[in-house]
Amino acid sequence: MVLTRRHLIAAAAAGVASSAGLGRAAAQSYGQRVPVTGDDGRAVANSILPGEITGQIPGLRGVTYAGPREAQTTLYEFFDFNCPYCRKAAADVVALHDSDPDLRIGLVSNPILSPQSAQAAKVMLAVQRKLGAAAAWGFYRTLLSKPGRIDGPGALTAAAALGIPQAEVEEIADSEEVRLALKSQMRMAADLGLYATPSYVLGNSGILGHPGANAMAKMIASTRRCDRLAC
């Protein structure tokens, strides 16, 4: 059956409702476990995360990666397409990727703000399944560089620009594989207590909110030196 945008929207809304409450029992308590500040000089909320949970992130379905597979440092961003802070964060994450050849980025969808965010997340997962990680990375860059609300129809238009027929994108986006991938990504965010978007996992640390490009670069450098956000 060919799925319509209305079907995609309904399925996305149902997916958010069923996933939002998962994993709350394991949520972490965030404070200033390591004293770090953002580019604005404010304290950045962070926590030391349990390795038994962070160790499961590489096995998540549908994570979009950019950067070398053999990189020793991976920065995971948990984002929502309709988070206003995620727009600034996306530009900084892309800049970090471009300036640090030894860094691997992992994009994890956490569409907690609206059903429209879940629609866009499902389309991104469809792009990744059809065209691969490089296309999904470009899709992320494109959508988060646009002003205004991002929803299913807008995401479908962006996917069509990549050469995928709309009906095919809709079918993949509404597949069981994509539903389970999005559910597992949202469950991971809940298990780690990442209740703000964007949030990050770097090594064994969780970071709530976007600290800014310079602060993030310093945290990456410190993690490489001493496995902490600040040495």
Short mmCIF file of C-alpha atoms in Angstrom, two decimals:
data_model
loop_
_atom_site.label_atom_id
_atom_site.label_comp_id
_atom_site.label_asym_id
_atom_site.label_seq_id
_atom_site.Cartn_x
_atom_site.Cartn_y
_atom_site.Cartn_z
CA MET A 1 0.00 0.00 0.00
CA VAL A 2 1.29 3.47 -0.85
CA LEU A 3 1.35 5.58 2.28
CA THR A 4 0.23 9.19 2.31
CA ARG A 5 1.64 12.08 4.29
CA ARG A 6 -1.40 11.78 6.57
CA HIS A 7 -0.45 8.18 7.38
CA LEU A 8 3.15 9.22 8.04
CA ILE A 9 2.05 11.98 10.39
CA ALA A 10 -0.27 9.70 12.32
CA ALA A 11 2.36 7.01 12.66
CA ALA A 12 4.94 9.52 13.86
CA ALA A 13 2.62 10.92 16.50
CA ALA A 14 1.89 7.43 17.78
CA GLY A 15 5.60 6.66 17.90
CA VAL A 16 6.33 9.68 20.09
CA ALA A 17 3.52 8.80 22.47
CA SER A 18 4.71 5.22 22.88
CA SER A 19 8.41 6.09 23.31
CA ALA A 20 8.46 9.23 25.45
CA GLY A 21 8.12 7.45 28.77
CA LEU A 22 10.61 4.65 28.16
CA GLY A 23 13.61 4.19 30.41
CA ARG A 24 12.83 6.88 32.97
CA ALA A 25 13.77 4.62 35.86
CA ALA A 26 17.36 4.64 34.70
CA ALA A 27 17.57 8.40 34.12
CA GLN A 28 20.71 10.05 35.45
CA SER A 29 20.96 12.97 37.84
CA TYR A 30 22.80 15.90 36.24
CA GLY A 31 24.76 18.61 37.98
CA GLN A 32 28.33 19.85 37.79
CA ARG A 33 30.04 16.47 38.09
CA VAL A 34 32.99 18.03 36.26
CA PRO A 35 33.35 21.83 36.49
CA VAL A 36 33.07 23.05 32.90
CA THR A 37 31.63 26.21 31.37
CA GLY A 38 30.16 26.94 27.99
CA ASP A 39 31.13 29.61 25.50
CA ASP A 40 28.73 31.95 27.31
CA GLY A 41 30.58 31.49 30.61
CA ARG A 42 27.75 29.56 32.25
CA ALA A 43 28.11 26.23 33.99
CA VAL A 44 27.35 23.24 31.78
CA ALA A 45 25.27 20.46 33.34
CA ASN A 46 27.00 17.12 33.02
CA SER A 47 27.09 13.68 34.57
CA ILE A 48 29.24 10.57 34.63
CA LEU A 49 27.23 7.90 32.83
CA PRO A 50 27.10 4.16 33.52
CA GLY A 51 29.26 2.28 31.07
CA GLU A 52 26.74 -0.54 30.80
CA ILE A 53 24.35 1.92 29.11
CA THR A 54 26.77 4.03 27.05
CA GLY A 55 28.34 0.83 25.80
CA GLN A 56 25.07 0.07 24.04
CA ILE A 57 25.05 3.27 21.97
CA PRO A 58 27.27 1.93 19.14
CA GLY A 59 24.78 -0.89 18.67
CA LEU A 60 21.76 1.40 18.29
CA ARG A 61 19.78 1.06 15.08
CA GLY A 62 19.90 3.94 12.65
CA VAL A 63 22.60 6.20 14.13
CA THR A 64 24.03 8.48 11.43
CA TYR A 65 27.82 8.63 11.59
CA ALA A 66 30.24 11.12 10.07
CA GLY A 67 33.99 10.78 10.42
CA PRO A 68 36.42 7.87 10.44
CA ARG A 69 35.15 4.53 11.71
CA GLU A 70 38.50 3.94 13.44
CA ALA A 71 38.40 7.25 15.36
CA GLN A 72 39.17 6.86 19.07
CA THR A 73 36.80 9.70 20.00
CA THR A 74 33.10 9.73 19.16
CA LEU A 75 30.73 12.57 20.03
CA TYR A 76 27.06 11.57 20.06
CA GLU A 77 24.51 14.34 19.62
CA PHE A 78 20.92 13.65 20.70
CA PHE A 79 18.81 16.20 18.85
CA ASP A 80 15.31 17.30 17.90
CA PHE A 81 14.74 18.93 14.51
CA ASN A 82 12.47 21.57 16.10
CA CYS A 83 14.74 22.52 18.99
CA PRO A 84 15.87 26.11 18.33
CA TYR A 85 19.19 25.46 20.07
CA CYS A 86 19.79 22.49 17.77
CA ARG A 87 20.16 24.86 14.81
CA LYS A 88 23.15 26.59 16.36
CA ALA A 89 24.42 23.25 17.62
CA ALA A 90 24.23 21.69 14.15
CA ALA A 91 26.43 24.42 12.67
CA ASP A 92 28.96 23.91 15.47
CA VAL A 93 28.88 20.11 15.19
CA VAL A 94 29.48 20.35 11.45
CA ALA A 95 32.37 22.76 12.08
CA LEU A 96 33.88 20.36 14.64
CA HIS A 97 33.62 17.54 12.13
CA ASP A 98 35.27 19.63 9.43
CA SER A 99 38.13 20.82 11.68
CA ASP A 100 38.89 17.57 13.54
CA PRO A 101 39.73 14.65 11.22
CA ASP A 102 40.10 12.30 14.20
CA LEU A 103 36.58 12.90 15.52
CA ARG A 104 33.59 10.74 14.73
CA ILE A 105 30.10 12.22 15.08
CA GLY A 106 27.05 10.09 15.82
CA LEU A 107 23.62 11.68 15.30
CA VAL A 108 20.86 10.20 17.47
CA SER A 109 17.26 11.33 17.03
CA ASN A 110 15.40 12.35 20.18
CA PRO A 111 12.21 14.02 18.87
CA ILE A 112 10.64 14.91 22.20
CA LEU A 113 9.23 18.34 21.34
CA SER A 114 6.46 17.55 18.86
CA PRO A 115 4.96 14.97 16.49
CA GLN A 116 6.40 17.08 13.65
CA SER A 117 9.88 16.40 15.02
CA ALA A 118 9.19 12.66 14.93
CA GLN A 119 7.98 12.93 11.32
CA ALA A 120 11.24 14.56 10.28
CA ALA A 121 13.29 12.05 12.28
CA LYS A 122 11.58 9.15 10.51
CA VAL A 123 12.29 10.70 7.12
CA MET A 124 15.97 11.11 8.04
CA LEU A 125 16.09 7.45 9.04
CA ALA A 126 14.51 6.59 5.69
CA VAL A 127 17.14 8.62 3.84
CA GLN A 128 19.87 6.80 5.73
CA ARG A 129 18.42 3.38 4.95
CA LYS A 130 18.02 4.24 1.27
CA LEU A 131 21.16 6.30 0.52
CA GLY A 132 23.51 5.76 3.46
CA ALA A 133 25.08 7.82 6.25
CA ALA A 134 26.64 10.49 4.04
CA ALA A 135 23.26 11.41 2.57
CA ALA A 136 21.64 11.42 6.03
CA TRP A 137 24.43 13.68 7.34
CA GLY A 138 23.75 16.09 4.48
CA PHE A 139 20.02 15.88 5.19
CA TYR A 140 20.67 16.86 8.83
CA ARG A 141 22.81 19.81 7.73
CA THR A 142 20.21 20.96 5.21
CA LEU A 143 17.14 20.77 7.45
CA LEU A 144 18.78 22.41 10.44
CA SER A 145 20.06 25.28 8.31
CA LYS A 146 16.49 26.25 7.41
CA PRO A 147 14.39 28.67 9.48
CA GLY A 148 10.93 27.79 10.72
CA ARG A 149 9.22 24.61 11.86
CA ILE A 150 10.39 21.33 10.36
CA ASP A 151 7.68 18.75 9.76
CA GLY A 152 7.00 15.64 7.72
CA PRO A 153 6.05 17.35 4.45
CA GLY A 154 9.09 19.62 4.65
CA ALA A 155 11.35 16.67 5.36
CA LEU A 156 9.82 14.75 2.46
CA THR A 157 10.56 17.68 0.16
CA ALA A 158 14.20 17.68 1.30
CA ALA A 159 14.40 13.93 0.74
CA ALA A 160 12.90 14.29 -2.74
CA ALA A 161 15.70 16.73 -3.58
CA LEU A 162 18.10 13.83 -3.02
CA GLY A 163 16.39 11.90 -5.78
CA ILE A 164 14.24 9.50 -3.74
CA PRO A 165 10.63 9.20 -4.96
CA GLN A 166 8.26 10.51 -2.32
CA ALA A 167 6.20 7.33 -2.18
CA GLU A 168 9.35 5.31 -1.50
CA VAL A 169 10.49 7.64 1.28
CA GLU A 170 7.08 7.42 2.92
CA GLU A 171 7.05 3.65 2.73
CA ILE A 172 10.49 3.33 4.32
CA ALA A 173 9.73 6.01 6.93
CA ASP A 174 6.62 4.14 8.03
CA SER A 175 8.32 0.73 8.10
CA GLU A 176 8.69 -1.38 11.21
CA GLU A 177 12.48 -1.09 10.95
CA VAL A 178 12.38 2.70 11.14
CA ARG A 179 9.79 2.63 13.93
CA LEU A 180 12.00 0.35 16.02
CA ALA A 181 15.12 2.41 15.25
CA LEU A 182 13.49 5.64 16.41
CA LYS A 183 12.04 3.93 19.47
CA SER A 184 15.45 2.56 20.48
CA GLN A 185 17.12 5.95 20.04
CA MET A 186 14.51 7.70 22.17
CA ARG A 187 14.74 4.96 24.81
CA MET A 188 18.51 5.45 24.99
CA ALA A 189 18.08 9.19 25.51
CA ALA A 190 15.60 8.51 28.31
CA ASP A 191 17.83 5.88 29.93
CA LEU A 192 20.69 8.40 29.99
CA GLY A 193 18.50 11.18 31.38
CA LEU A 194 19.02 13.36 28.31
CA TYR A 195 15.87 15.41 28.79
CA ALA A 196 17.21 18.51 27.00
CA THR A 197 17.94 18.94 23.31
CA PRO A 198 20.55 19.01 22.14
CA SER A 199 22.45 16.81 24.56
CA TYR A 200 25.65 14.88 24.07
CA VAL A 201 27.51 11.77 25.12
CA LEU A 202 31.29 12.09 25.02
CA GLY A 203 33.24 9.19 26.42
CA ASN A 204 31.58 8.31 29.71
CA SER A 205 30.10 11.78 30.18
CA GLY A 206 26.64 13.14 29.44
CA ILE A 207 26.26 16.84 28.62
CA LEU A 208 22.92 18.63 28.83
CA GLY A 209 22.46 21.49 26.39
CA HIS A 210 24.85 22.93 23.84
CA PRO A 211 28.00 24.42 25.41
CA GLY A 212 29.22 26.05 22.18
CA ALA A 213 31.86 25.06 19.66
CA ASN A 214 34.91 26.25 21.60
CA ALA A 215 33.80 24.68 24.87
CA MET A 216 32.97 21.42 23.11
CA ALA A 217 36.37 21.35 21.40
CA LYS A 218 38.04 21.77 24.81
CA MET A 219 35.95 18.93 26.28
CA ILE A 220 36.91 16.69 23.38
CA ALA A 221 40.59 17.50 23.90
CA SER A 222 40.32 16.83 27.64
CA THR A 223 38.50 13.55 27.07
CA ARG A 224 41.36 12.44 24.85
CA ARG A 225 43.92 13.35 27.52
CA CYS A 226 42.28 12.12 30.72
CA ASP A 227 38.82 10.65 29.96
CA ARG A 228 37.14 13.61 31.63
CA LEU A 229 35.47 16.75 30.32
CA ALA A 230 38.19 18.77 32.08
CA CYS A 231 41.56 17.49 33.31
#
